[in-house]
XYZ file of C-alpha atoms in Angstrom:
353
model
C 0.000 0.000 0.000
C 2.819 2.411 0.857
C 4.520 1.630 -2.455
C 1.410 2.315 -4.553
C 0.511 5.469 -2.633
C 4.068 6.720 -3.110
C 3.961 5.892 -6.823
C 0.668 7.780 -7.177
C 2.078 10.820 -5.360
C 5.164 10.788 -7.595
C 2.989 10.527 -10.713
C 0.827 13.491 -9.646
C 3.930 15.550 -8.833
C 5.372 14.688 -12.244
C 2.190 15.882 -13.979
C 2.139 19.139 -12.009
C 5.800 19.972 -12.689
C 5.889 19.045 -16.383
C 2.281 19.701 -17.441
C 3.352 22.527 -19.790
C 5.485 20.207 -21.966
C 3.546 16.951 -21.733
C 0.912 17.653 -24.389
C 2.668 16.123 -27.451
C 3.851 13.112 -25.438
C 0.464 12.372 -23.888
C -1.150 12.873 -27.305
C 1.405 10.533 -28.875
C 0.715 7.863 -26.273
C -3.020 8.232 -26.844
C -2.583 7.867 -30.614
C -0.372 4.789 -30.160
C -2.875 3.215 -27.776
C -5.775 3.879 -30.139
C -3.917 2.491 -33.171
C -2.342 -0.554 -31.500
C -5.195 -2.893 -32.609
C -4.652 -1.716 -36.200
C -0.944 -2.552 -35.931
C -1.849 -5.996 -34.558
C -4.188 -6.496 -37.532
C -1.338 -5.733 -39.967
C 1.000 -8.060 -38.062
C -1.467 -10.940 -38.367
C -1.306 -10.451 -42.145
C 2.456 -10.769 -42.410
C 3.686 -7.217 -41.789
C 6.537 -6.622 -39.377
C 5.812 -4.375 -36.428
C 8.048 -1.671 -37.889
C 6.370 -1.795 -41.303
C 2.867 -1.846 -39.796
C 3.680 1.146 -37.572
C 5.165 3.063 -40.502
C 2.138 2.470 -42.745
C -0.276 3.477 -39.984
C 1.709 6.597 -39.138
C 1.922 7.767 -42.758
C -1.834 7.344 -43.251
C -2.546 9.095 -39.930
C -0.300 12.074 -40.749
C -1.772 12.421 -44.250
C -5.321 12.459 -42.875
C -4.318 14.935 -40.167
C -2.693 17.300 -42.676
C -5.706 17.062 -44.987
C -7.991 17.909 -42.074
C -5.926 20.973 -41.208
C -5.772 22.112 -44.827
C -9.422 21.518 -45.723
C -11.412 22.113 -42.540
C -9.415 24.270 -40.143
C -9.487 27.462 -42.314
C -13.265 27.126 -42.788
C -13.907 26.538 -39.094
C -11.531 29.351 -38.133
C -13.395 31.836 -40.346
C -16.747 30.681 -38.971
C -15.490 30.952 -35.388
C -14.249 34.511 -35.954
C -17.563 35.482 -37.539
C -19.589 33.806 -34.798
C -17.668 35.681 -32.081
C -18.447 38.981 -33.791
C -22.148 38.164 -34.181
C -22.831 37.038 -30.589
C -23.900 40.519 -29.276
C -26.141 41.069 -32.321
C -27.769 37.674 -31.866
C -28.453 38.436 -28.210
C -30.110 41.757 -29.074
C -32.252 40.174 -31.806
C -33.431 37.396 -29.474
C -34.330 40.002 -26.853
C -36.284 42.069 -29.408
C -38.135 38.944 -30.582
C -39.069 38.029 -27.005
C -40.370 41.548 -26.394
C -42.517 41.427 -29.536
C -44.015 38.116 -28.444
C -44.892 39.553 -25.030
C -46.854 42.362 -26.673
C -49.150 39.902 -28.450
C -52.372 38.546 -26.983
C -50.684 35.232 -26.322
C -47.970 36.931 -24.317
C -50.483 39.032 -22.368
C -52.259 35.873 -21.181
C -49.333 35.179 -18.861
C -49.585 38.681 -17.307
C -45.865 39.234 -17.336
C -44.475 42.701 -16.727
C -42.868 43.352 -20.080
C -40.584 46.117 -18.793
C -39.294 44.041 -15.891
C -38.846 40.961 -18.071
C -37.101 43.033 -20.707
C -34.689 44.377 -18.121
C -34.008 40.926 -16.682
C -33.596 39.337 -20.101
C -31.365 42.176 -21.227
C -29.066 41.704 -18.271
C -29.075 37.915 -18.621
C -28.417 37.937 -22.354
C -25.770 40.618 -22.159
C -23.961 38.757 -19.388
C -24.279 35.431 -21.205
C -23.166 36.901 -24.508
C -20.266 38.673 -22.832
C -19.197 35.480 -21.043
C -19.461 33.339 -24.185
C -17.716 35.949 -26.309
C -14.890 36.272 -23.774
C -14.537 32.485 -23.563
C -14.388 32.027 -27.324
C -11.990 34.933 -27.749
C -9.691 33.508 -25.073
C -9.766 30.105 -26.772
C -9.214 31.747 -30.143
C -6.355 33.972 -29.010
C -4.827 31.179 -26.928
C -5.160 28.604 -29.669
C -1.449 28.568 -30.344
C -0.783 27.862 -26.669
C -3.517 25.243 -26.424
C -2.790 23.395 -29.643
C 0.786 24.075 -30.628
C 0.993 23.205 -34.322
C 4.660 22.282 -34.229
C 4.312 19.888 -31.304
C 1.149 18.207 -32.574
C 2.279 17.857 -36.192
C 5.928 16.972 -35.564
C 6.545 15.676 -32.040
C 3.277 13.781 -31.578
C 3.654 11.552 -34.697
C 7.260 10.752 -33.746
C 6.260 9.794 -30.202
C 3.307 7.789 -31.533
C 5.543 5.918 -33.988
C 8.108 4.822 -31.387
C 5.392 3.951 -28.876
C 3.536 1.932 -31.502
C 6.673 0.027 -32.496
C 7.613 -0.796 -28.892
C 4.107 -1.173 -27.437
C 4.103 -4.964 -27.004
C 7.664 -4.976 -25.669
C 6.837 -2.238 -23.154
C 3.813 -4.183 -21.928
C 5.907 -7.347 -21.593
C 8.669 -5.488 -19.733
C 6.234 -3.900 -17.295
C 4.627 -7.318 -16.783
C 8.041 -8.746 -15.868
C 8.392 -6.180 -13.071
C 5.160 -7.199 -11.299
C 5.686 -9.180 -8.051
C 5.085 -12.820 -8.921
C 2.793 -13.387 -5.951
C 0.340 -10.799 -7.292
C 0.898 -11.067 -11.047
C -2.489 -12.644 -11.873
C -4.391 -10.055 -9.834
C -2.514 -7.179 -11.471
C -3.051 -8.688 -14.924
C -6.782 -8.997 -14.221
C -6.960 -5.349 -13.164
C -4.950 -4.319 -16.226
C -7.299 -6.241 -18.543
C -10.371 -4.682 -16.923
C -8.830 -1.207 -17.155
C -7.877 -1.749 -20.791
C -11.396 -2.930 -21.590
C -12.921 0.140 -19.922
C -10.487 2.613 -21.484
C -10.650 1.085 -24.963
C -14.425 0.857 -24.834
C -14.745 4.552 -24.084
C -11.792 6.152 -25.897
C -12.080 4.236 -29.166
C -15.839 3.783 -29.082
C -16.728 7.278 -27.917
C -14.195 8.763 -30.306
C -16.052 7.171 -33.223
C -19.366 8.352 -31.773
C -18.085 11.941 -31.564
C -16.746 11.750 -35.126
C -20.029 10.420 -36.522
C -22.181 12.864 -34.564
C -19.982 15.839 -35.466
C -20.169 14.933 -39.155
C -23.942 14.398 -39.006
C -24.712 17.596 -37.080
C -22.297 19.695 -39.129
C -23.532 18.486 -42.523
C -27.184 18.537 -41.445
C -27.082 22.107 -40.164
C -24.995 23.280 -43.110
C -27.436 21.749 -45.612
C -30.292 23.581 -43.867
C -28.408 26.820 -44.507
C -27.936 27.660 -40.817
C -25.354 30.348 -40.216
C -22.200 28.789 -38.727
C -23.962 25.406 -38.934
C -20.773 23.490 -39.738
C -18.955 25.025 -36.760
C -21.845 24.455 -34.338
C -22.421 20.863 -35.494
C -18.780 19.800 -35.353
C -18.382 21.503 -31.970
C -21.430 19.674 -30.619
C -20.043 16.375 -31.874
C -16.603 16.934 -30.363
C -18.089 17.892 -26.983
C -20.319 14.807 -27.005
C -17.650 12.926 -25.056
C -18.963 14.901 -22.054
C -22.388 13.342 -21.365
C -25.269 15.635 -22.394
C -23.039 18.745 -22.534
C -22.116 18.703 -26.215
C -25.592 17.960 -27.543
C -27.310 20.382 -25.152
C -24.922 23.241 -25.909
C -25.104 22.647 -29.657
C -28.899 22.410 -29.522
C -29.319 25.666 -27.584
C -26.901 27.639 -29.779
C -28.246 26.279 -33.071
C -31.887 26.883 -32.125
C -31.043 30.423 -30.991
C -29.261 31.148 -34.276
C -32.115 29.526 -36.235
C -34.747 31.680 -34.501
C -32.843 34.863 -35.324
C -32.114 33.769 -38.892
C -35.361 32.093 -39.994
C -38.190 33.548 -37.859
C -41.149 33.728 -38.614
C -40.511 30.711 -40.892
C -40.823 28.394 -37.901
C -40.543 25.188 -39.955
C -36.830 25.869 -40.501
C -36.412 26.124 -36.731
C -38.269 22.822 -36.471
C -35.905 21.304 -39.042
C -32.895 22.351 -36.916
C -34.532 20.755 -33.870
C -35.205 17.647 -35.969
C -31.499 17.279 -36.800
C -30.653 17.019 -33.107
C -33.583 14.716 -32.359
C -32.481 12.311 -35.107
C -28.872 12.517 -33.899
C -29.908 11.735 -30.325
C -32.027 8.799 -31.485
C -29.149 7.243 -33.398
C -26.672 7.961 -30.612
C -28.821 6.387 -27.893
C -30.154 3.406 -29.836
C -27.417 2.528 -32.333
C -24.076 4.277 -31.825
C -23.661 4.028 -28.060
C -24.808 0.377 -27.707
C -22.755 -0.849 -30.682
C -19.575 1.259 -30.449
C -19.237 1.955 -26.716
C -21.328 -0.775 -25.105
C -22.053 -1.398 -21.439
C -18.588 -2.645 -20.473
C -17.122 0.813 -19.916
C -18.406 1.166 -16.368
C -18.129 4.967 -16.277
C -21.139 6.719 -14.791
C -21.860 10.040 -16.558
C -21.652 12.009 -13.298
C -18.301 10.415 -12.437
C -17.032 11.145 -15.935
C -18.080 14.813 -15.819
C -16.492 15.247 -12.389
C -13.257 13.640 -13.603
C -13.087 15.883 -16.669
C -13.626 19.060 -14.649
C -11.305 17.983 -11.820
C -8.417 16.906 -14.074
C -8.926 19.964 -16.281
C -8.651 22.310 -13.299
C -5.634 20.488 -11.848
C -3.581 19.844 -14.992
C -5.098 21.998 -17.747
C -5.503 20.600 -21.251
C -3.220 17.662 -20.442
C -5.600 16.793 -17.610
C -8.476 16.567 -20.091
C -6.491 14.023 -22.114
C -5.778 11.765 -19.138
C -9.110 12.268 -17.337
C -10.991 9.436 -19.054
C -8.221 6.789 -18.823
C -7.475 7.739 -15.229
C -11.125 7.730 -14.187
C -11.686 4.360 -15.901
C -8.674 2.851 -14.121
C -9.742 4.337 -10.793
C -13.224 2.895 -11.305
C -11.757 -0.586 -11.882
C -9.610 -0.292 -8.742
C -12.531 0.961 -6.650
C -14.734 -1.948 -7.758
C -11.897 -4.373 -6.980
C -11.382 -2.896 -3.508
C -15.117 -3.021 -2.768
C -15.279 -6.666 -3.888
C -12.367 -7.543 -1.605
C -13.959 -5.617 1.253
C -17.278 -7.480 0.893
C -15.458 -10.807 1.296
C -13.256 -9.681 4.182
C -13.747 -10.129 7.943
C -14.043 -6.342 8.239
C -17.378 -6.490 6.416
C -18.604 -9.901 7.634
C -17.740 -9.160 11.262
C -17.195 -11.517 14.203
C -20.335 -13.547 13.439
C -18.666 -14.928 10.320
C -15.493 -15.967 12.122
C -17.277 -17.200 15.295
C -20.544 -18.809 14.147
C -21.232 -20.277 17.621
C -21.602 -16.808 19.023
């Protein structure tokens, strides 16, 4: 127990001290972990580990460069335009709400229009100011958050070497495990790998599919900044309910300002998210993620916020694997506790009493 507690303390200290330079290395490890099954597939078909890793890396880098060349400029222009339009959207929504209150339908609720207008004005101005400040900070700090040199140069190199040596590293670490506890540690490692792989690989595909569906759907409807909003909602879908809810609220707000009084276009925007949620809940999540992950949504959200606050962007990368591993360890400890004399008490050890 002292050894593992000390190792955990050393690991946390390491993350705190070097968190500013860990991004390309953590990203490289994540890429290698995600692509290891692909390398195994190539090996089973006669490729050497080096050749399989090289082919995978070349394809990965080509796709990454194409994404940056084709999509990043479009999304960057839409993000800049969306930031500029936030105050105008807030004012238009407020004016629309005021006009609705002056109708007979609005007067049925006997709401003080002046008071509501003041409250809504303050709320919308504060919300627009907060969202605009957040997006501007992300936009201006983009070079610090996603350093192009590190992600396009260092990360592929780290991923390549990790992918080549992955099986040997696992075997070496396995050889260090105390022989008396090797089967228990291997069982915990298998459970952790199953939980991490089920979420990281499965949820990654879910986010990719949802982002593509929302982005293309909203863009085809002609929604302003639809591609940006849809892809953003898909990317944030790894946080339960947050990505879809945020994308839904923003897209409906933009649709009301853009299309009103043609309400059927607003309904079409709502329909895109309803269809996406149906497919996510009934097809994508059961088939790609499954029930073996063992991560409760509340626990996952807490882990993302906690690791993000403690370690920044690097913390967001390690939050899901760490929380999955912690969940496996907690379930193991609880199972051991339920079979121990501490839980069963003296009646179990002294049945005559």
